[in-house]
GROMACS .gro file of C-alpha atoms in nm:
model
  359
    1MET     CA    1   8.862   9.120  11.963
    2ALA     CA    2   8.851   9.266  11.621
    3LYS     CA    3   8.618   9.410  11.412
    4SER     CA    4   8.670   9.245  11.033
    5TYR     CA    5   8.594   9.421  10.749
    6GLU     CA    6   8.590   9.127  10.526
    7ASN     CA    7   8.307   9.039  10.650
    8GLU     CA    8   8.146   9.368  10.764
    9HIS     CA    9   7.885   9.343  10.439
   10PRO     CA   10   7.854   9.015  10.200
   11ILE     CA   11   8.060   9.133   9.824
   12LYS     CA   12   8.417   9.088   9.835
   13ALA     CA   13   8.650   9.383   9.808
   14PHE     CA   14   9.031   9.367   9.846
   15GLY     CA   15   9.220   9.661   9.822
   16TRP     CA   16   9.520   9.867   9.983
   17ALA     CA   17   9.451  10.015  10.377
   18ALA     CA   18   9.705  10.221  10.582
   19ARG     CA   19   9.548  10.161  10.931
   20ASP     CA   20   9.851  10.327  11.139
   21THR     CA   21   9.994  10.710  11.168
   22SER     CA   22  10.266  10.561  10.950
   23GLY     CA   23  10.111  10.539  10.620
   24VAL     CA   24  10.232  10.306  10.505
   25LEU     CA   25   9.918  10.193  10.208
   26SER     CA   26   9.906   9.769  10.190
   27PRO     CA   27   9.665   9.555  10.055
   28PHE     CA   28   9.306   9.435  10.292
   29ASN     CA   29   9.060   9.218  10.229
   30PHE     CA   30   8.758   9.402  10.325
   31SER     CA   31   8.379   9.374  10.199
   32ARG     CA   32   8.099   9.616  10.013
   33ARG     CA   33   7.726   9.653  10.050
   34VAL     CA   34   7.485   9.421   9.832
   35THR     CA   35   7.382   9.726   9.506
   36GLY     CA   36   7.107   9.838   9.588
   37GLU     CA   37   6.786   9.986   9.375
   38LYS     CA   38   6.935  10.322   9.355
   39ASP     CA   39   7.321  10.175   9.319
   40VAL     CA   40   7.593  10.120   9.059
   41GLN     CA   41   7.847   9.913   9.146
   42PHE     CA   42   8.149   9.931   8.922
   43LYS     CA   43   8.460   9.777   8.837
   44VAL     CA   44   8.728  10.011   8.943
   45MET     CA   45   8.978  10.044   8.576
   46TYR     CA   46   9.215  10.320   8.730
   47CYS     CA   47   9.290  10.578   9.048
   48GLY     CA   48   9.418  10.924   9.097
   49VAL     CA   49   9.651  11.003   9.453
   50CYS     CA   50   9.527  11.260   9.539
   51HIS     CA   51   9.805  11.475   9.788
   52SER     CA   52   9.455  11.540  10.032
   53ASP     CA   53   9.551  11.110  10.028
   54LEU     CA   54   9.884  11.208  10.216
   55HIS     CA   55   9.743  11.402  10.491
   56GLN     CA   56   9.488  11.263  10.544
   57LEU     CA   57   9.686  10.873  10.540
   58LYS     CA   58   9.923  11.032  10.859
   59ASN     CA   59   9.655  11.198  10.998
   60ASP     CA   60   9.783  11.578  10.904
   61TRP     CA   61   9.454  11.673  10.953
   62GLY     CA   62   9.369  11.503  11.278
   63ASN     CA   63   8.968  11.348  11.214
   64SER     CA   64   9.199  11.010  11.041
   65LEU     CA   65   8.947  10.697  11.095
   66TYR     CA   66   9.163  10.369  10.999
   67PRO     CA   67   9.162  10.184  10.803
   68ILE     CA   68   9.162  10.407  10.539
   69VAL     CA   69   9.104  10.325  10.211
   70PRO     CA   70   9.247  10.605  10.006
   71GLY     CA   71   9.063  10.673   9.631
   72HIS     CA   72   8.878  10.975   9.552
   73GLU     CA   73   8.917  11.042   9.211
   74VAL     CA   74   8.766  10.679   9.012
   75VAL     CA   75   8.743  10.562   8.729
   76GLY     CA   76   8.577  10.209   8.637
   77VAL     CA   77   8.340  10.010   8.387
   78VAL     CA   78   7.952   9.938   8.586
   79THR     CA   79   7.929   9.536   8.669
   80GLU     CA   80   7.535   9.562   8.776
   81VAL     CA   81   7.275   9.827   8.851
   82GLY     CA   82   6.975   9.792   9.079
   83SER     CA   83   6.590   9.804   8.972
   84LYS     CA   84   6.591  10.197   8.970
   85VAL     CA   85   6.889  10.319   8.858
   86GLN     CA   86   6.779  10.609   8.543
   87LYS     CA   87   7.134  10.747   8.489
   88PHE     CA   88   7.319  10.371   8.409
   89LYS     CA   89   7.319  10.037   8.212
   90VAL     CA   90   7.561   9.783   8.294
   91GLY     CA   91   7.929   9.798   8.067
   92ASP     CA   92   7.845  10.222   8.086
   93LYS     CA   93   8.233  10.397   8.210
   94VAL     CA   94   8.154  10.566   8.481
   95GLY     CA   95   8.327  10.881   8.807
   96VAL     CA   96   8.258  10.901   9.122
   97GLY     CA   97   8.465  11.205   9.294
   98CYS     CA   98   8.501  11.307   9.645
   99LEU     CA   99   8.175  11.255   9.760
  100VAL     CA  100   7.929  10.895   9.781
  101GLY     CA  101   7.649  11.113   9.970
  102SER     CA  102   7.480  11.401  10.129
  103CYS     CA  103   7.181  11.405  10.294
  104ARG     CA  104   6.966  11.508  10.022
  105GLU     CA  105   6.706  11.798  10.122
  106CYS     CA  106   6.961  12.078  10.287
  107GLU     CA  107   6.934  12.517  10.069
  108ASN     CA  108   7.329  12.380   9.887
  109CYS     CA  109   7.174  12.047   9.766
  110SER     CA  110   6.798  12.147   9.672
  111VAL     CA  111   7.114  12.434   9.431
  112ASP     CA  112   7.277  12.101   9.330
  113LEU     CA  113   7.609  12.189   9.538
  114GLU     CA  114   7.593  11.885   9.715
  115ASN     CA  115   7.949  11.898   9.826
  116TYR     CA  116   7.842  12.209  10.113
  117CYS     CA  117   7.613  12.016  10.275
  118PRO     CA  118   7.635  11.972  10.679
  119ARG     CA  119   7.627  11.603  10.612
  120LEU     CA  120   7.815  11.489  10.256
  121ILE     CA  121   7.979  11.128  10.289
  122ALA     CA  122   8.311  11.216  10.180
  123THR     CA  123   8.395  10.846   9.957
  124TYR     CA  124   8.678  10.734  10.200
  125ASN     CA  125   8.762  10.778  10.558
  126GLY     CA  126   8.390  10.873  10.650
  127HIS     CA  127   8.078  10.711  10.738
  128ASN     CA  128   7.812  10.607  10.527
  129SER     CA  129   7.466  10.574  10.642
  130ASP     CA  130   7.469  10.262  10.812
  131GLY     CA  131   7.819  10.398  11.093
  132THR     CA  132   8.073  10.207  10.829
  133LEU     CA  133   8.349  10.319  10.749
  134THR     CA  134   8.318  10.406  10.342
  135PHE     CA  135   8.639  10.310  10.147
  136GLY     CA  136   8.784  10.458   9.880
  137GLY     CA  137   8.909  10.337   9.478
  138TYR     CA  138   9.239  10.177   9.591
  139SER     CA  139   9.066   9.886   9.487
  140ASN     CA  140   8.885   9.625   9.273
  141ILE     CA  141   8.515   9.708   9.364
  142MET     CA  142   8.280  10.023   9.386
  143VAL     CA  143   7.922  10.108   9.558
  144SER     CA  144   7.812  10.402   9.511
  145ASP     CA  145   7.414  10.553   9.498
  146GLU     CA  146   7.372  10.723   9.140
  147HIS     CA  147   7.345  11.012   9.225
  148PHE     CA  148   7.681  11.046   9.333
  149VAL     CA  149   7.756  10.845   8.976
  150VAL     CA  150   7.984  11.073   8.644
  151HIS     CA  151   7.908  10.941   8.340
  152TRP     CA  152   8.288  10.940   8.175
  153PRO     CA  153   8.288  11.080   7.816
  154GLU     CA  154   8.288  10.824   7.552
  155ASN     CA  155   8.650  10.994   7.390
  156LEU     CA  156   8.818  11.116   7.756
  157SER     CA  157   9.028  10.858   7.881
  158MET     CA  158   8.987  10.686   8.166
  159ASP     CA  159   9.249  10.723   8.330
  160ALA     CA  160   9.239  11.134   8.311
  161ALA     CA  161   9.074  11.056   8.711
  162PRO     CA  162   9.177  11.389   8.854
  163LEU     CA  163   9.019  11.576   8.654
  164LEU     CA  164   8.758  11.427   8.937
  165CYS     CA  165   8.905  11.595   9.186
  166ALA     CA  166   9.204  11.840   9.082
  167GLY     CA  167   8.978  11.902   8.786
  168ILE     CA  168   8.656  12.012   8.935
  169THR     CA  169   8.875  12.183   9.245
  170THR     CA  170   8.965  12.478   9.021
  171TYR     CA  171   8.686  12.463   8.734
  172SER     CA  172   8.511  12.505   8.988
  173PRO     CA  173   8.606  12.871   9.129
  174LEU     CA  174   8.723  12.995   8.743
  175LYS     CA  175   8.364  12.943   8.650
  176TYR     CA  176   8.164  13.058   9.015
  177PHE     CA  177   8.389  13.376   9.057
  178GLY     CA  178   8.346  13.474   8.768
  179LEU     CA  179   8.770  13.472   8.609
  180ASP     CA  180   8.623  13.204   8.286
  181LYS     CA  181   8.611  13.624   8.086
  182PRO     CA  182   8.791  13.526   7.783
  183GLY     CA  183   9.085  13.827   7.774
  184MET     CA  184   9.089  13.865   8.166
  185HIS     CA  185   9.421  13.841   8.301
  186ILE     CA  186   9.477  13.480   8.540
  187GLY     CA  187   9.768  13.445   8.886
  188VAL     CA  188   9.776  13.060   8.916
  189VAL     CA  189   9.969  12.961   9.223
  190GLY     CA  190  10.279  12.670   9.277
  191LEU     CA  191  10.244  12.392   8.996
  192GLY     CA  192  10.099  12.096   9.044
  193GLY     CA  193   9.899  11.849   9.060
  194LEU     CA  194   9.577  12.170   9.124
  195GLY     CA  195   9.785  12.436   9.009
  196HIS     CA  196   9.890  12.241   8.614
  197MET     CA  197   9.426  12.197   8.568
  198ALA     CA  198   9.377  12.495   8.698
  199VAL     CA  199   9.668  12.639   8.444
  200LYS     CA  200   9.449  12.462   8.187
  201PHE     CA  201   9.070  12.516   8.247
  202ALA     CA  202   9.182  12.915   8.265
  203LYS     CA  203   9.386  12.905   7.851
  204ALA     CA  204   9.066  12.684   7.788
  205PHE     CA  205   8.860  12.976   7.906
  206GLY     CA  206   9.025  13.224   7.665
  207THR     CA  207   9.206  13.388   7.922
  208LYS     CA  208   9.570  13.525   7.985
  209VAL     CA  209   9.724  13.328   8.263
  210THR     CA  210  10.054  13.363   8.488
  211VAL     CA  211  10.211  13.087   8.648
  212ILE     CA  212  10.350  13.268   9.004
  213SER     CA  213  10.599  12.988   9.161
  214THR     CA  214  10.951  13.006   9.394
  215SER     CA  215  11.043  12.791   9.170
  216ALA     CA  216  11.253  12.945   8.927
  217ASN     CA  217  11.306  12.595   8.776
  218LYS     CA  218  10.994  12.597   8.655
  219LYS     CA  219  10.907  12.884   8.409
  220GLN     CA  220  11.016  12.612   8.170
  221GLU     CA  221  10.762  12.333   8.218
  222ALA     CA  222  10.476  12.691   8.264
  223ILE     CA  223  10.497  12.813   7.974
  224ALA     CA  224  10.621  12.534   7.719
  225ARG     CA  225  10.462  12.267   7.867
  226LEU     CA  226  10.120  12.439   8.005
  227GLY     CA  227  10.059  12.677   7.688
  228ALA     CA  228  10.084  12.998   8.090
  229ASP     CA  229  10.187  13.264   7.895
  230SER     CA  230  10.385  13.444   8.194
  231PHE     CA  231  10.590  13.280   8.497
  232LEU     CA  232  10.625  13.469   8.816
  233ILE     CA  233  10.871  13.400   9.091
  234SER     CA  234  10.756  13.457   9.434
  235ARG     CA  235  10.990  13.482   9.580
  236ASP     CA  236  11.137  13.768   9.311
  237PRO     CA  237  11.083  14.113   9.421
  238GLU     CA  238  11.137  14.286   9.179
  239GLN     CA  239  10.972  14.075   8.927
  240MET     CA  240  10.668  14.079   9.173
  241GLN     CA  241  10.638  14.524   9.144
  242ALA     CA  242  10.643  14.462   8.863
  243ALA     CA  243  10.322  14.303   8.762
  244ALA     CA  244  10.083  14.464   9.051
  245SER     CA  245   9.768  14.478   8.992
  246THR     CA  246   9.792  14.339   8.731
  247LEU     CA  247   9.580  14.039   8.737
  248ASP     CA  248   9.190  14.036   8.793
  249GLY     CA  249   9.184  13.699   8.992
  250ILE     CA  250   9.358  13.336   9.149
  251ILE     CA  251   9.329  13.084   9.201
  252ASP     CA  252   9.582  12.962   9.491
  253THR     CA  253   9.662  12.595   9.458
  254VAL     CA  254   9.958  12.591   9.738
  255SER     CA  255   9.950  12.346  10.073
  256ALA     CA  256  10.211  12.460  10.299
  257VAL     CA  257  10.238  12.792  10.461
  258HIS     CA  258  10.275  13.100  10.264
  259PRO     CA  259  10.203  13.459  10.213
  260ILE     CA  260   9.896  13.635  10.055
  261LEU     CA  261  10.052  13.941  10.120
  262PRO     CA  262  10.299  13.911   9.780
  263LEU     CA  263   9.947  13.821   9.570
  264LEU     CA  264   9.721  14.061   9.697
  265ASN     CA  265   9.926  14.300   9.586
  266LEU     CA  266   9.956  14.153   9.219
  267LEU     CA  267   9.556  14.190   9.233
  268LYS     CA  268   9.369  14.542   9.003
  269SER     CA  269   9.068  14.611   9.152
  270HIS     CA  270   8.813  14.385   9.333
  271GLY     CA  271   9.058  14.118   9.198
  272LYS     CA  272   8.924  13.752   9.383
  273LEU     CA  273   9.212  13.542   9.545
  274VAL     CA  274   9.017  13.183   9.506
  275MET     CA  275   9.221  12.933   9.776
  276VAL     CA  276   9.185  12.599   9.686
  277GLY     CA  277   9.525  12.478   9.796
  278ALA     CA  278   9.442  12.378  10.197
  279PRO     CA  279   9.775  12.477  10.417
  280GLU     CA  280   9.751  12.253  10.811
  281LYS     CA  281   9.747  12.529  10.928
  282PRO     CA  282   9.667  12.924  11.022
  283VAL     CA  283   9.782  13.207  10.740
  284GLU     CA  284   9.845  13.534  10.793
  285LEU     CA  285   9.552  13.785  10.630
  286PRO     CA  286   9.694  14.159  10.625
  287VAL     CA  287   9.296  14.434  10.596
  288PHE     CA  288   9.472  14.750  10.455
  289PRO     CA  289   9.544  14.546  10.080
  290LEU     CA  290   9.194  14.395  10.106
  291LEU     CA  291   9.019  14.756  10.183
  292PHE     CA  292   9.211  14.926   9.938
  293GLY     CA  293   9.129  14.802   9.607
  294ARG     CA  294   8.754  14.650   9.762
  295LYS     CA  295   8.985  14.272   9.735
  296LEU     CA  296   8.828  13.918   9.810
  297VAL     CA  297   8.980  13.607   9.966
  298ALA     CA  298   8.766  13.268   9.968
  299GLY     CA  299   8.793  12.931   9.907
  300SER     CA  300   8.631  12.707   9.718
  301CYS     CA  301   8.629  12.285   9.766
  302ILE     CA  302   8.565  12.064   9.467
  303GLY     CA  303   8.186  12.115   9.330
  304GLY     CA  304   7.873  11.967   9.307
  305MET     CA  305   7.789  11.610   9.056
  306LYS     CA  306   7.597  11.820   8.813
  307GLU     CA  307   7.921  12.101   8.764
  308THR     CA  308   8.131  11.802   8.759
  309GLN     CA  309   8.030  11.650   8.462
  310GLU     CA  310   7.944  11.945   8.372
  311MET     CA  311   8.341  12.000   8.348
  312LEU     CA  312   8.430  11.652   8.236
  313ASP     CA  313   8.186  11.714   7.943
  314PHE     CA  314   8.326  12.029   7.906
  315ALA     CA  315   8.753  11.834   7.965
  316ALA     CA  316   8.669  11.626   7.654
  317LYS     CA  317   8.511  11.907   7.429
  318GLN     CA  318   8.788  12.090   7.473
  319ASN     CA  319   9.093  11.725   7.509
  320ILE     CA  320   9.144  11.892   7.893
  321THR     CA  321   9.385  11.537   8.064
  322PRO     CA  322   9.550  11.596   8.353
  323ASP     CA  323   9.957  11.527   8.285
  324ILE     CA  324  10.013  11.263   8.460
  325GLU     CA  325  10.219  10.931   8.568
  326VAL     CA  326  10.059  10.562   8.476
  327VAL     CA  327  10.200  10.325   8.849
  328PRO     CA  328  10.066  10.039   8.932
  329MET     CA  329   9.921   9.908   9.259
  330ASP     CA  330  10.197   9.755   9.433
  331TYR     CA  331  10.407  10.081   9.373
  332VAL     CA  332  10.188  10.295   9.592
  333ASN     CA  333  10.417  10.347   9.851
  334THR     CA  334  10.694  10.490   9.615
  335ALA     CA  335  10.457  10.736   9.506
  336LEU     CA  336  10.314  10.870   9.779
  337ASP     CA  337  10.719  10.975   9.910
  338ARG     CA  338  10.779  11.166   9.543
  339LEU     CA  339  10.483  11.314   9.569
  340LEU     CA  340  10.560  11.467   9.940
  341LYS     CA  341  10.849  11.478   9.710
  342SER     CA  342  10.660  11.689   9.460
  343ASP     CA  343  10.865  11.447   9.226
  344VAL     CA  344  10.579  11.419   8.961
  345LYS     CA  345  10.494  11.562   8.681
  346TYR     CA  346  10.153  11.620   8.794
  347ARG     CA  347   9.984  11.352   8.931
  348PHE     CA  348  10.008  10.923   9.004
  349VAL     CA  349   9.728  10.701   8.832
  350LEU     CA  350   9.686  10.446   8.955
  351ASP     CA  351   9.661  10.124   8.695
  352ILE     CA  352   9.461   9.923   8.923
  353ALA     CA  353   9.249   9.673   8.722
  354ASN     CA  354   9.583   9.547   8.565
  355THR     CA  355   9.796   9.552   8.856
  356LEU     CA  356   9.509   9.510   9.171
  357ASP     CA  357   9.675   9.151   9.262
  358LYS     CA  358   9.483   9.014   9.589
  359LYS     CA  359   9.736   8.848   9.788
   0.00000   0.00000   0.00000
């Protein structure tokens, strides 16, 4: 007999799920656990649509667990708190990003890097500590341990949900790799959901920003819309050569396989190329440019809970929000098709509270 996700836990929940690798989402009745003593239950108001949702829905990474209720850029309002919850009360605005659990004991967890915990529990397409599947924010309610919930700043619009993934994914490497110093020259590869946030944060840190793209038609939006200082077409050898050895660091947000060598040539000695996109296949890494210039190629993935809160507070103070297109829940499959074609500036956000009609 098929497992009943509707009766697995006591609290009735409703969302949209994909049942197979077609990735097509449709209404789904399921359940959430009772609010434990350290748990926060909240009504979902908005949920961002992340590029990784596409990959997971279609099992591009080979680790998808169906049914999948996606969504890890989740903003809502607290409806219930457990008896030992200290940070939140009913009515608070809150957010949940890419993780809802970790071991809380390992070396990474002890220094607020829960995002690198080997026993991390993903917000969706993971397993709760009781073995049940985690279901994400394309749903009406969520329950999470308070440690993995962040305060949503009052002056930040609740539909700015993509800060919880696209925001922290670009903020964290800029900070960690020291690419946040005024006067530095930072490159941003790709101008999508991640790239446009990288530009905004890098500019807010006082750096000079160059956007690097394969599309010449992105120049106007990079400079006029997002405030980048300059623009390079990565397929133009003359432009790339003219900009050689000018960048202190590069945040590479592209999730398609692409050549690394032209980017390494843009870096000054000691420059850092940080990968935050996730190509499905290996990229080729030429070693000579690393040796001659002591350059670094690194990776970075979201951020810990402390840094995620720091990023939100910084975004609120600097008035940094993602450029979004808010859509109703029943538009989600169209939104995913458009996202696949990069037909959005720059992030879809689902208006869960107003449009998630129970079937």
